[in-house]
């Protein structure tokens, strides 16, 4: 298994298991199966609503002697309604309790967007807290505090552009160690990925298969999804592998991690094995040409009418 190195030398497995939309009942089985076949990296979040079931799967795998805690890499994320400094530790403790763990390997600020306490998703502009009232630096100081207490080994962010990374890095005692972004051939984000690499910020790509269990497609209904893209399919045919494996191999080849979600045993195996697939310079050139700057997770929830947040704030330079 390929790994990505953190600044202190800790290593995160390049392919992890995504758990968003993995339904109750399914996610327990998927995590147990994933551990059995060799997954060592799990991507979780409080907002996915299934951390308790994932925790039971971890606990049962430990009890069965299949794996030890220190052999796993577990990531979770702070939801947007807990951005005050004093909310970070209680939020992380809820996640640890649900996951039945003493510490996380990586804790991320899920979005650079603050919501009022208790709000899961905004229903009106009053549900937001404007960024000048609760700056990202305040949330980051809460993240530094939980890292210093040992509740998480590493801290980072998700959905941060270069500007927001610079905001929290200035004056920080721990420079962000990781950034989780939407990344796939239709959204390559080269400038942001390069910035992270130069600053030793480990990059994880989410929705690497185009989040195909969501209704979002491309600009037009007739456009192919990533898994149906002709170039991806042609490359897959030459390697006798699946389109998903080409997408995941591309992610790992460019030095990023990828966290495909699956609850299907055959696809779990296929995805884990993708890191062994070698892409040629010509394959990489053809995939580079597919970039459309197209987002499956477009951030519109946070930039709804009357919101203090805009798409330019989220995705601009
Ligand atoms: N930080 C953030 O803001 C975000 C983080 N994430 C994280 O990233 C993870 C992955 O992204 P996600 O949006 O779930 O979507 P993915 O791009 O991982 O796509 C998941 C879909 O692809 C299917 N699939 C899985 N493997 C294969 C395969 N080999 N061939 C064909 N289809 C396949 C799955 O179905 P099946 O399960 O039936 O196999 C599911 O329908 C999330 O689960 C979450 O952990 C996602 C979005 C935002
Ligand atoms: O990780 C993600 C998937 O789930 C959330 C919504 O339920 C998204 O907001 C988020 O980016």
Tab-separated table of C-alpha atoms and ligand atoms in Angstrom:
chain	number	residue	atom	x	y	z
A	1	UNK	CA	0.000	0.000	0.000
A	2	UNK	CA	1.289	3.469	-0.909
A	3	UNK	CA	1.398	6.129	1.835
A	4	UNK	CA	1.547	9.901	2.183
A	5	UNK	CA	3.982	11.383	4.695
A	6	UNK	CA	3.053	13.912	7.337
A	7	UNK	CA	5.687	16.433	8.500
A	8	UNK	CA	6.660	14.311	11.538
A	9	UNK	CA	7.046	11.215	9.354
A	10	UNK	CA	3.676	9.625	10.223
A	11	UNK	CA	2.262	7.821	7.213
A	12	UNK	CA	-1.339	7.830	5.978
A	13	UNK	CA	-2.381	5.030	3.571
A	14	UNK	CA	-3.085	6.563	0.160
A	15	UNK	CA	-6.391	4.738	-0.388
A	16	UNK	CA	-8.980	5.095	2.364
A	17	UNK	CA	-12.639	4.211	2.725
A	18	UNK	CA	-15.198	7.038	2.411
A	19	UNK	CA	-18.257	6.639	4.640
A	20	UNK	CA	-20.658	9.416	3.591
A	21	UNK	CA	-24.058	7.998	2.506
A	22	UNK	CA	-23.071	4.542	3.711
A	23	UNK	CA	-26.439	3.665	5.225
A	24	UNK	CA	-27.076	2.219	8.671
A	25	UNK	CA	-26.653	-1.537	8.501
A	26	UNK	CA	-24.451	-1.251	5.407
A	27	UNK	CA	-21.629	0.746	6.942
A	28	UNK	CA	-20.917	-1.780	9.744
A	29	UNK	CA	-20.537	-4.587	7.197
A	30	UNK	CA	-18.498	-2.401	4.841
A	31	UNK	CA	-16.013	-1.398	7.565
A	32	UNK	CA	-15.607	-4.996	8.819
A	33	UNK	CA	-15.080	-6.251	5.265
A	34	UNK	CA	-12.706	-3.373	4.486
A	35	UNK	CA	-10.529	-4.175	7.511
A	36	UNK	CA	-10.481	-7.871	6.546
A	37	UNK	CA	-9.237	-7.166	3.031
A	38	UNK	CA	-6.589	-4.646	4.073
A	39	UNK	CA	-8.048	-1.124	4.321
A	40	UNK	CA	-6.233	0.806	7.041
A	41	UNK	CA	-7.549	4.340	6.401
A	42	UNK	CA	-11.141	5.412	7.173
A	43	UNK	CA	-12.689	8.780	6.419
A	44	UNK	CA	-15.509	9.740	8.782
A	45	UNK	CA	-17.398	12.874	9.839
A	46	UNK	CA	-19.842	13.746	12.594
A	47	UNK	CA	-22.333	15.057	10.009
A	48	UNK	CA	-22.479	11.673	8.211
A	49	UNK	CA	-24.549	10.408	11.158
A	50	UNK	CA	-22.977	6.939	11.126
A	51	UNK	CA	-19.896	7.271	13.342
A	52	UNK	CA	-21.516	5.146	16.093
A	53	UNK	CA	-21.953	2.209	13.723
A	54	UNK	CA	-18.405	2.607	12.403
A	55	UNK	CA	-17.244	2.642	16.032
A	56	UNK	CA	-18.991	-0.680	16.683
A	57	UNK	CA	-17.281	-2.152	13.621
A	58	UNK	CA	-13.848	-0.957	14.858
A	59	UNK	CA	-14.508	-2.289	18.365
A	60	UNK	CA	-15.610	-5.687	17.039
A	61	UNK	CA	-12.571	-5.900	14.741
A	62	UNK	CA	-10.258	-5.088	17.687
A	63	UNK	CA	-12.042	-7.676	19.866
A	64	UNK	CA	-11.785	-10.312	17.132
A	65	UNK	CA	-8.021	-9.644	16.986
A	66	UNK	CA	-8.198	-8.654	13.303
A	67	UNK	CA	-6.417	-5.360	13.796
A	68	UNK	CA	-4.899	-3.122	16.479
A	69	UNK	CA	-5.892	0.512	16.957
A	70	UNK	CA	-2.389	1.731	16.070
A	71	UNK	CA	-2.583	0.010	12.686
A	72	UNK	CA	-5.569	2.132	11.627
A	73	UNK	CA	-5.648	5.686	10.313
A	74	UNK	CA	-8.941	7.328	11.293
A	75	UNK	CA	-9.934	10.791	10.094
A	76	UNK	CA	-13.000	12.730	11.223
A	77	UNK	CA	-14.293	16.278	10.820
A	78	UNK	CA	-15.582	19.112	12.976
A	79	UNK	CA	-19.021	20.214	11.808
A	80	UNK	CA	-19.776	23.847	10.973
A	81	UNK	CA	-21.980	24.401	14.051
A	82	UNK	CA	-19.064	23.934	16.472
A	83	UNK	CA	-16.537	26.526	15.306
A	84	UNK	CA	-16.160	28.454	18.580
A	85	UNK	CA	-12.875	27.629	20.327
A	86	UNK	CA	-14.674	26.143	23.339
A	87	UNK	CA	-16.867	23.915	21.118
A	88	UNK	CA	-14.032	22.025	19.413
A	89	UNK	CA	-13.038	19.735	22.282
A	90	UNK	CA	-16.636	18.689	23.165
A	91	UNK	CA	-17.382	18.035	19.478
A	92	UNK	CA	-14.275	15.886	19.094
A	93	UNK	CA	-15.141	14.009	22.290
A	94	UNK	CA	-18.578	13.126	20.859
A	95	UNK	CA	-16.893	11.780	17.725
A	96	UNK	CA	-14.380	9.768	19.805
A	97	UNK	CA	-17.194	8.340	21.922
A	98	UNK	CA	-19.165	7.355	18.793
A	99	UNK	CA	-16.103	5.827	17.147
A	100	UNK	CA	-15.121	4.118	20.433
A	101	UNK	CA	-11.580	5.502	20.139
A	102	UNK	CA	-9.230	7.376	22.504
A	103	UNK	CA	-7.701	9.482	19.757
A	104	UNK	CA	-8.044	10.297	16.063
A	105	UNK	CA	-5.197	10.260	13.583
A	106	UNK	CA	-6.522	13.344	11.819
A	107	UNK	CA	-9.217	15.896	12.676
A	108	UNK	CA	-10.322	18.379	10.022
A	109	UNK	CA	-12.384	21.572	9.997
A	110	UNK	CA	-15.064	20.313	7.569
A	111	UNK	CA	-15.830	23.670	5.890
A	112	UNK	CA	-14.593	27.275	6.321
A	113	UNK	CA	-18.208	28.194	7.124
A	114	UNK	CA	-19.703	28.795	10.602
A	115	UNK	CA	-23.273	27.969	11.625
A	116	UNK	CA	-25.106	28.761	14.830
A	117	UNK	CA	-24.939	26.131	17.573
A	118	UNK	CA	-27.350	23.243	16.953
A	119	UNK	CA	-27.913	23.995	13.246
A	120	UNK	CA	-27.105	21.036	10.993
A	121	UNK	CA	-27.892	22.754	7.678
A	122	UNK	CA	-28.955	26.384	7.202
A	123	UNK	CA	-32.646	27.066	6.634
A	124	UNK	CA	-32.305	30.865	6.734
A	125	UNK	CA	-29.533	33.512	6.720
A	126	UNK	CA	-29.845	33.797	10.517
A	127	UNK	CA	-28.464	30.254	10.834
A	128	UNK	CA	-25.033	31.410	9.675
A	129	UNK	CA	-22.347	33.167	11.710
A	130	UNK	CA	-20.458	35.631	9.484
A	131	UNK	CA	-16.739	34.942	9.282
A	132	UNK	CA	-15.785	38.316	10.826
A	133	UNK	CA	-17.779	37.337	13.945
A	134	UNK	CA	-16.180	33.899	14.217
A	135	UNK	CA	-12.894	33.959	12.300
A	136	UNK	CA	-11.229	30.752	11.115
A	137	UNK	CA	-8.218	31.556	13.336
A	138	UNK	CA	-10.453	31.109	16.417
A	139	UNK	CA	-11.585	27.666	15.271
A	140	UNK	CA	-8.007	26.783	14.399
A	141	UNK	CA	-6.831	27.672	17.923
A	142	UNK	CA	-9.431	25.161	19.230
A	143	UNK	CA	-8.006	22.566	16.814
A	144	UNK	CA	-4.455	23.261	18.037
A	145	UNK	CA	-5.642	22.798	21.626
A	146	UNK	CA	-7.128	19.312	20.985
A	147	UNK	CA	-3.969	18.262	19.119
A	148	UNK	CA	-1.820	19.398	22.054
A	149	UNK	CA	-4.025	17.367	24.422
A	150	UNK	CA	-3.401	14.255	22.310
A	151	UNK	CA	-7.054	13.803	21.343
A	152	UNK	CA	-5.904	13.785	17.711
A	153	UNK	CA	-2.440	13.159	16.287
A	154	UNK	CA	-2.822	15.582	13.397
A	155	UNK	CA	-5.044	18.510	12.471
A	156	UNK	CA	-6.075	19.919	9.138
A	157	UNK	CA	-8.906	21.357	7.090
A	158	UNK	CA	-11.288	20.503	4.290
A	159	UNK	CA	-12.662	22.628	1.451
A	160	UNK	CA	-10.078	25.374	2.102
A	161	UNK	CA	-8.711	27.471	-0.761
A	162	UNK	CA	-5.225	29.055	-0.695
A	163	UNK	CA	-6.540	32.277	0.850
A	164	UNK	CA	-8.208	30.481	3.771
A	165	UNK	CA	-5.147	28.261	4.283
A	166	UNK	CA	-2.999	31.396	4.554
A	167	UNK	CA	-5.446	32.983	7.024
A	168	UNK	CA	-5.115	30.126	9.519
A	169	UNK	CA	-1.410	29.538	8.900
A	170	UNK	CA	-0.440	33.072	9.888
A	171	UNK	CA	0.347	33.112	13.612
A	172	UNK	CA	-0.515	29.405	13.979
A	173	UNK	CA	1.539	27.214	16.293
A	174	UNK	CA	0.627	24.208	14.117
A	175	UNK	CA	0.511	24.905	10.375
A	176	UNK	CA	-2.397	22.940	8.805
A	177	UNK	CA	-1.124	19.442	8.127
A	178	UNK	CA	-3.782	18.294	5.657
A	179	UNK	CA	-6.443	19.607	3.276
A	180	UNK	CA	-9.299	17.418	1.998
A	181	UNK	CA	-10.682	18.620	-1.332
A	182	UNK	CA	-12.915	17.436	-4.113
A	183	UNK	CA	-10.465	16.020	-6.668
A	184	UNK	CA	-10.960	13.957	-9.821
A	185	UNK	CA	-10.170	14.420	-13.517
A	186	UNK	CA	-13.058	16.892	-13.991
A	187	UNK	CA	-11.789	18.995	-11.029
A	188	UNK	CA	-8.006	18.767	-10.883
A	189	UNK	CA	-7.294	21.951	-8.839
A	190	UNK	CA	-3.598	21.933	-9.822
A	191	UNK	CA	-2.720	25.302	-8.286
A	192	UNK	CA	-4.216	24.414	-4.899
A	193	UNK	CA	-2.676	20.915	-4.900
A	194	UNK	CA	0.750	22.415	-5.770
A	195	UNK	CA	0.406	25.041	-3.025
A	196	UNK	CA	-0.370	22.296	-0.478
A	197	UNK	CA	2.552	20.157	-1.603
A	198	UNK	CA	4.976	23.115	-1.383
A	199	UNK	CA	3.751	23.780	2.159
A	200	UNK	CA	3.871	20.102	3.230
A	201	UNK	CA	0.095	19.947	3.551
A	202	UNK	CA	-1.066	16.388	2.780
A	203	UNK	CA	-3.858	16.369	0.184
A	204	UNK	CA	-6.789	13.957	0.182
A	205	UNK	CA	-9.203	13.898	-2.740
A	206	UNK	CA	-12.871	13.337	-1.991
A	207	UNK	CA	-15.558	12.135	-4.413
A	208	UNK	CA	-12.767	10.562	-6.520
A	209	UNK	CA	-15.325	8.525	-8.509
A	210	UNK	CA	-17.638	11.475	-9.129
A	211	UNK	CA	-19.897	10.825	-6.132
A	212	UNK	CA	-22.016	8.659	-8.430
A	213	UNK	CA	-24.720	7.878	-5.867
A	214	UNK	CA	-25.840	11.526	-5.968
A	215	UNK	CA	-28.070	13.029	-8.652
A	216	UNK	CA	-25.455	15.612	-9.716
A	217	UNK	CA	-24.165	14.990	-13.223
A	218	UNK	CA	-22.410	17.329	-15.563
A	219	UNK	CA	-23.457	20.629	-16.993
A	220	UNK	CA	-25.884	18.859	-19.353
A	221	UNK	CA	-27.903	15.691	-18.631
A	222	UNK	CA	-26.307	14.059	-21.690
A	223	UNK	CA	-22.708	14.529	-20.465
A	224	UNK	CA	-20.941	11.367	-19.325
A	225	UNK	CA	-20.240	10.838	-15.643
A	226	UNK	CA	-16.602	10.276	-14.736
A	227	UNK	CA	-17.047	6.507	-14.634
A	228	UNK	CA	-18.576	6.630	-18.132
A	229	UNK	CA	-15.984	8.978	-19.635
A	230	UNK	CA	-14.589	7.582	-22.921
A	231	UNK	CA	-10.948	8.442	-22.199
A	232	UNK	CA	-11.134	6.836	-18.757
A	233	UNK	CA	-12.860	3.774	-20.237
A	234	UNK	CA	-10.259	3.474	-23.029
A	235	UNK	CA	-7.357	3.666	-20.566
A	236	UNK	CA	-9.086	1.082	-18.363
A	237	UNK	CA	-9.478	-1.270	-21.355
A	238	UNK	CA	-5.738	-1.082	-22.146
A	239	UNK	CA	-4.871	-2.062	-18.551
A	240	UNK	CA	-7.614	-4.648	-18.196
A	241	UNK	CA	-8.870	-2.785	-15.142
A	242	UNK	CA	-12.010	-0.841	-14.278
A	243	UNK	CA	-12.665	2.899	-14.883
A	244	UNK	CA	-12.796	3.377	-11.091
A	245	UNK	CA	-9.313	1.910	-10.793
A	246	UNK	CA	-7.982	4.344	-13.403
A	247	UNK	CA	-9.466	7.278	-11.451
A	248	UNK	CA	-7.952	6.092	-8.169
A	249	UNK	CA	-4.585	5.269	-9.692
A	250	UNK	CA	-4.508	8.789	-11.186
A	251	UNK	CA	-5.109	10.257	-7.699
A	252	UNK	CA	-2.310	8.249	-6.111
A	253	UNK	CA	0.089	8.843	-9.027
A	254	UNK	CA	-0.229	12.607	-8.547
A	255	UNK	CA	0.756	12.246	-4.893
A	256	UNK	CA	-2.674	12.598	-3.320
A	257	UNK	CA	-4.755	10.273	-1.179
A	258	UNK	CA	-8.225	9.168	-2.339
A	259	UNK	CA	-11.162	8.007	-0.213
A	260	UNK	CA	-13.682	6.219	-2.473
A	261	UNK	CA	-16.902	5.240	-0.721
A	262	UNK	CA	-18.268	1.742	-1.262
A	263	UNK	CA	-20.432	-0.692	0.652
A	264	UNK	CA	-20.039	-3.405	-1.980
A	265	UNK	CA	-17.419	-6.127	-1.238
A	266	UNK	CA	-16.331	-6.497	-4.871
A	267	UNK	CA	-15.872	-2.745	-5.340
A	268	UNK	CA	-14.127	-2.369	-1.969
A	269	UNK	CA	-11.491	-4.835	-3.180
A	270	UNK	CA	-11.264	-3.308	-6.633
A	271	UNK	CA	-10.721	0.165	-5.181
A	272	UNK	CA	-8.021	-0.946	-2.743
A	273	UNK	CA	-6.136	-2.749	-5.515
A	274	UNK	CA	-6.142	0.325	-7.782
A	275	UNK	CA	-2.915	1.755	-6.361
A	276	UNK	CA	-1.017	-1.067	-8.103
A	277	UNK	CA	-2.130	0.126	-11.559
A	278	UNK	CA	0.558	2.039	-13.452
A	279	UNK	CA	-0.437	4.914	-15.733
A	280	UNK	CA	1.862	5.974	-18.564
A	281	UNK	CA	2.910	9.551	-19.338
A	282	UNK	CA	0.489	9.472	-22.254
A	283	UNK	CA	-2.375	8.263	-20.007
A	284	UNK	CA	-1.613	11.094	-17.572
A	285	UNK	CA	-1.553	13.651	-20.410
A	286	UNK	CA	-4.944	12.460	-21.703
A	287	UNK	CA	-6.430	12.646	-18.196
A	288	UNK	CA	-4.923	16.124	-17.627
A	289	UNK	CA	-6.892	17.283	-20.678
A	290	UNK	CA	-10.223	16.254	-19.070
A	291	UNK	CA	-10.218	19.080	-16.495
A	292	UNK	CA	-13.525	21.012	-16.562
A	293	UNK	CA	-13.284	22.769	-13.172
A	294	UNK	CA	-16.589	20.980	-12.457
A	295	UNK	CA	-17.667	20.406	-8.845
A	296	UNK	CA	-20.076	17.675	-7.747
A	297	UNK	CA	-20.085	19.299	-4.274
A	298	UNK	CA	-20.587	22.863	-5.430
A	299	UNK	CA	-20.937	24.645	-2.067
A	300	UNK	CA	-24.287	26.241	-2.933
A	301	UNK	CA	-25.714	25.200	0.464
A	302	UNK	CA	-23.331	27.704	2.036
A	303	UNK	CA	-23.895	30.468	-0.502
A	304	UNK	CA	-27.695	30.468	-0.438
A	305	UNK	CA	-29.543	33.816	-0.872
A	306	UNK	CA	-28.850	36.100	2.116
A	307	UNK	CA	-25.936	33.977	3.375
A	308	UNK	CA	-22.839	35.922	4.473
A	309	UNK	CA	-20.772	33.360	2.500
A	310	UNK	CA	-20.268	33.361	-1.273
A	311	UNK	CA	-18.940	30.888	-3.828
A	312	UNK	CA	-16.080	33.337	-4.450
A	313	UNK	CA	-15.160	33.131	-0.732
A	314	UNK	CA	-15.160	29.313	-0.929
A	315	UNK	CA	-13.609	28.607	-4.284
A	316	UNK	CA	-11.925	31.860	-5.355
A	317	UNK	CA	-8.188	32.493	-5.221
B	1	LIG	N1	-14.713	16.785	3.022
B	1	LIG	C1	-15.852	16.865	2.361
B	1	LIG	O1	-16.498	17.918	2.309
B	1	LIG	C2	-16.348	15.673	1.643
B	1	LIG	C3	-15.815	14.436	1.919
B	1	LIG	N2	-16.279	13.321	1.264
B	1	LIG	C4	-15.661	12.014	1.613
B	1	LIG	O2	-15.230	11.387	0.421
B	1	LIG	C5	-15.833	10.103	0.310
B	1	LIG	C6	-16.021	9.702	-1.141
B	1	LIG	O3	-16.828	10.608	-1.853
B	1	LIG	P1	-18.332	10.308	-2.290
B	1	LIG	O4	-18.952	11.620	-2.555
B	1	LIG	O5	-18.948	9.390	-1.319
B	1	LIG	O6	-18.252	9.596	-3.686
B	1	LIG	P2	-17.301	8.619	-4.510
B	1	LIG	O7	-16.696	9.420	-5.601
B	1	LIG	O8	-16.421	7.834	-3.616
B	1	LIG	O9	-18.399	7.674	-5.164
B	1	LIG	C7	-19.150	6.772	-4.395
B	1	LIG	C8	-20.101	6.040	-5.337
B	1	LIG	O10	-19.343	5.243	-6.257
B	1	LIG	C9	-19.784	3.867	-6.161
B	1	LIG	N3	-18.579	3.056	-6.329
B	1	LIG	C10	-17.624	2.771	-5.419
B	1	LIG	N4	-16.652	2.043	-5.953
B	1	LIG	C11	-16.994	1.825	-7.246
B	1	LIG	C12	-16.386	1.114	-8.304
B	1	LIG	N5	-15.229	0.491	-8.141
B	1	LIG	N6	-17.025	1.116	-9.512
B	1	LIG	C13	-18.213	1.759	-9.680
B	1	LIG	N7	-18.838	2.435	-8.697
B	1	LIG	C14	-18.232	2.476	-7.492
B	1	LIG	C15	-20.403	3.732	-4.789
B	1	LIG	O11	-21.407	2.725	-4.766
B	1	LIG	P3	-21.343	1.433	-3.787
B	1	LIG	O12	-21.225	1.937	-2.374
B	1	LIG	O13	-22.621	0.760	-4.034
B	1	LIG	O14	-20.135	0.640	-4.221
B	1	LIG	C16	-21.057	5.105	-4.647
B	1	LIG	O15	-22.249	5.126	-5.385
B	1	LIG	C17	-17.137	10.270	1.090
B	1	LIG	O16	-17.778	9.044	1.366
B	1	LIG	C18	-16.647	11.050	2.281
B	1	LIG	O17	-15.987	10.168	3.175
B	1	LIG	C19	-17.223	13.429	0.273
B	1	LIG	C20	-17.796	14.634	-0.024
B	1	LIG	C21	-17.411	15.850	0.656
B	2	LIG	O1	-18.515	15.708	3.477
B	2	LIG	C1	-19.555	16.100	3.018
B	2	LIG	C2	-20.672	15.245	2.637
B	2	LIG	O2	-21.725	15.474	3.528
B	2	LIG	C3	-22.076	16.822	3.806
B	2	LIG	C4	-23.544	17.000	3.690
B	2	LIG	O3	-24.265	15.987	4.279
B	2	LIG	C5	-21.337	17.794	2.927
B	2	LIG	O4	-21.597	19.114	3.282
B	2	LIG	C6	-19.891	17.512	3.094
B	2	LIG	O5	-19.060	18.270	2.350
